Amino acid sequence: METVTFALRSLPSGSGAFLADQLAALLTARPDAAVVVCDVSAVAQPRAADLDHLARLKLTTRRAGRDFVLRGVGTRLRLLLALTGFGEVLDAEPGGPSAPDADDGGRPAGKPS
């Protein structure tokens, strides 16, 4: 089973359609790819609008008859997916980078000050 990786460096506001077009072109060029792995490890500060972008990418792959999996999902994005229910729709591989919370002084959870 061929996979293709689509890495997101950032998710600028209003770029959902542009990203979907880029992914559609990539899938056209790679007709043998059955799975799209979307690397979101660079998305450190996700916003609710980012979920729209990810949903568009999922829809693009589904329309092309491919599977879509998120890789490198950080703690904040994982929480946002769970909070909004998008975690049920967007498959995420386990693991990924974790970012310290902004309100804990930058310390990882469980570490004494």
mmCIF file of C-alpha atoms in Angstrom:
data_model
loop_
_atom_site.group_PDB
_atom_site.id
_atom_site.type_symbol
_atom_site.label_atom_id
_atom_site.label_comp_id
_atom_site.label_asym_id
_atom_site.label_seq_id
_atom_site.Cartn_x
_atom_site.Cartn_y
_atom_site.Cartn_z
ATOM 1 C CA MET A 1 0.000 0.000 0.000
ATOM 2 C CA GLU A 2 1.531 3.297 -1.133
ATOM 3 C CA THR A 3 1.370 6.310 1.145
ATOM 4 C CA VAL A 4 1.999 9.942 0.455
ATOM 5 C CA THR A 5 2.940 12.475 3.128
ATOM 6 C CA PHE A 6 1.449 15.957 3.079
ATOM 7 C CA ALA A 7 3.285 18.109 5.624
ATOM 8 C CA LEU A 8 1.724 21.256 7.030
ATOM 9 C CA ARG A 9 4.200 23.862 8.216
ATOM 10 C CA SER A 10 1.421 26.191 9.340
ATOM 11 C CA LEU A 11 -2.273 26.685 8.773
ATOM 12 C CA PRO A 12 -2.721 30.329 7.729
ATOM 13 C CA SER A 13 -6.263 31.657 8.063
ATOM 14 C CA GLY A 14 -8.307 31.198 4.925
ATOM 15 C CA SER A 15 -5.909 28.725 3.332
ATOM 16 C CA GLY A 16 -8.189 25.677 3.482
ATOM 17 C CA ALA A 17 -9.201 25.753 -0.181
ATOM 18 C CA PHE A 18 -5.606 26.378 -1.297
ATOM 19 C CA LEU A 19 -4.303 23.454 0.768
ATOM 20 C CA ALA A 20 -7.074 21.204 -0.559
ATOM 21 C CA ASP A 21 -6.137 22.161 -4.142
ATOM 22 C CA GLN A 22 -2.474 21.373 -3.428
ATOM 23 C CA LEU A 23 -3.418 17.990 -1.997
ATOM 24 C CA ALA A 24 -5.728 17.207 -4.940
ATOM 25 C CA ALA A 25 -2.870 17.950 -7.358
ATOM 26 C CA LEU A 26 -0.541 15.715 -5.349
ATOM 27 C CA LEU A 27 -3.076 12.887 -5.421
ATOM 28 C CA THR A 28 -3.508 13.281 -9.166
ATOM 29 C CA ALA A 29 0.254 12.963 -9.568
ATOM 30 C CA ARG A 30 0.336 9.915 -7.250
ATOM 31 C CA PRO A 31 -2.593 7.688 -8.309
ATOM 32 C CA ASP A 32 -0.949 4.694 -6.593
ATOM 33 C CA ALA A 33 -1.112 6.294 -3.140
ATOM 34 C CA ALA A 34 -3.899 4.742 -1.070
ATOM 35 C CA VAL A 35 -3.185 6.655 2.138
ATOM 36 C CA VAL A 36 -2.417 10.319 2.783
ATOM 37 C CA VAL A 37 -0.439 10.900 5.963
ATOM 38 C CA CYS A 38 -0.843 14.524 7.006
ATOM 39 C CA ASP A 39 2.081 15.587 9.178
ATOM 40 C CA VAL A 40 0.846 18.277 11.580
ATOM 41 C CA SER A 41 3.811 18.213 13.957
ATOM 42 C CA ALA A 42 4.634 21.856 13.094
ATOM 43 C CA VAL A 43 1.179 23.055 14.198
ATOM 44 C CA ALA A 44 2.026 24.110 17.753
ATOM 45 C CA GLN A 45 -0.765 26.606 18.474
ATOM 46 C CA PRO A 46 -3.886 25.188 16.781
ATOM 47 C CA ARG A 47 -7.034 27.283 16.458
ATOM 48 C CA ALA A 48 -10.611 26.248 15.818
ATOM 49 C CA ALA A 49 -10.232 27.509 12.224
ATOM 50 C CA ASP A 50 -7.451 24.958 11.702
ATOM 51 C CA LEU A 51 -10.018 22.204 12.078
ATOM 52 C CA ASP A 52 -11.766 23.536 8.960
ATOM 53 C CA HIS A 53 -8.515 23.170 7.022
ATOM 54 C CA LEU A 54 -7.999 19.627 8.243
ATOM 55 C CA ALA A 55 -11.602 18.706 7.475
ATOM 56 C CA ARG A 56 -11.184 20.035 3.907
ATOM 57 C CA LEU A 57 -8.069 17.910 3.473
ATOM 58 C CA LYS A 58 -9.922 14.850 4.779
ATOM 59 C CA LEU A 59 -12.784 15.534 2.356
ATOM 60 C CA THR A 60 -10.347 15.923 -0.547
ATOM 61 C CA THR A 61 -8.768 12.537 0.159
ATOM 62 C CA ARG A 62 -12.142 10.889 0.650
ATOM 63 C CA ARG A 63 -13.392 12.225 -2.685
ATOM 64 C CA ALA A 64 -10.262 10.752 -4.278
ATOM 65 C CA GLY A 65 -10.991 7.387 -2.654
ATOM 66 C CA ARG A 66 -8.000 7.547 -0.315
ATOM 67 C CA ASP A 67 -7.569 7.279 3.447
ATOM 68 C CA PHE A 68 -6.422 10.248 5.546
ATOM 69 C CA VAL A 69 -4.402 9.985 8.764
ATOM 70 C CA LEU A 70 -2.928 12.731 10.957
ATOM 71 C CA ARG A 71 0.641 12.215 12.168
ATOM 72 C CA GLY A 72 2.547 14.204 14.771
ATOM 73 C CA VAL A 73 -0.539 15.473 16.572
ATOM 74 C CA GLY A 74 0.591 17.548 19.535
ATOM 75 C CA THR A 75 -1.162 17.759 22.863
ATOM 76 C CA ARG A 76 -3.000 20.993 22.086
ATOM 77 C CA LEU A 77 -4.299 19.819 18.718
ATOM 78 C CA ARG A 78 -5.316 16.466 20.211
ATOM 79 C CA LEU A 79 -7.282 18.286 22.932
ATOM 80 C CA LEU A 80 -8.921 20.583 20.376
ATOM 81 C CA LEU A 81 -9.920 17.568 18.270
ATOM 82 C CA ALA A 82 -11.422 15.860 21.317
ATOM 83 C CA LEU A 83 -13.193 18.986 22.570
ATOM 84 C CA THR A 84 -14.892 19.671 19.250
ATOM 85 C CA GLY A 85 -15.660 16.065 18.328
ATOM 86 C CA PHE A 86 -13.393 16.215 15.275
ATOM 87 C CA GLY A 87 -11.326 13.440 16.849
ATOM 88 C CA GLU A 88 -14.150 11.105 15.788
ATOM 89 C CA VAL A 89 -13.761 12.193 12.154
ATOM 90 C CA LEU A 90 -10.037 12.833 11.769
ATOM 91 C CA ASP A 91 -7.952 9.734 12.441
ATOM 92 C CA ALA A 92 -4.797 10.537 14.362
ATOM 93 C CA GLU A 93 -1.874 8.212 14.903
ATOM 94 C CA PRO A 94 -0.984 7.790 18.551
ATOM 95 C CA GLY A 95 1.864 9.852 19.921
ATOM 96 C CA GLY A 96 3.223 13.102 18.634
ATOM 97 C CA PRO A 97 4.989 16.068 20.150
ATOM 98 C CA SER A 98 3.739 17.521 23.366
ATOM 99 C CA ALA A 99 3.927 21.184 24.159
ATOM 100 C CA PRO A 100 4.038 22.626 27.646
ATOM 101 C CA ASP A 101 0.972 24.611 28.586
ATOM 102 C CA ALA A 102 1.359 28.376 28.479
ATOM 103 C CA ASP A 103 -0.077 28.830 31.981
ATOM 104 C CA ASP A 104 2.296 26.420 33.747
ATOM 105 C CA GLY A 105 5.450 28.476 33.384
ATOM 106 C CA GLY A 106 6.649 26.363 30.466
ATOM 107 C CA ARG A 107 7.246 23.278 32.603
ATOM 108 C CA PRO A 108 6.044 19.895 31.342
ATOM 109 C CA ALA A 109 3.158 18.478 33.359
ATOM 110 C CA GLY A 110 4.224 16.554 36.429
ATOM 111 C CA LYS A 111 7.583 18.319 36.795
ATOM 112 C CA PRO A 112 8.182 20.209 40.049
ATOM 113 C CA SER A 113 9.167 23.853 39.930
#
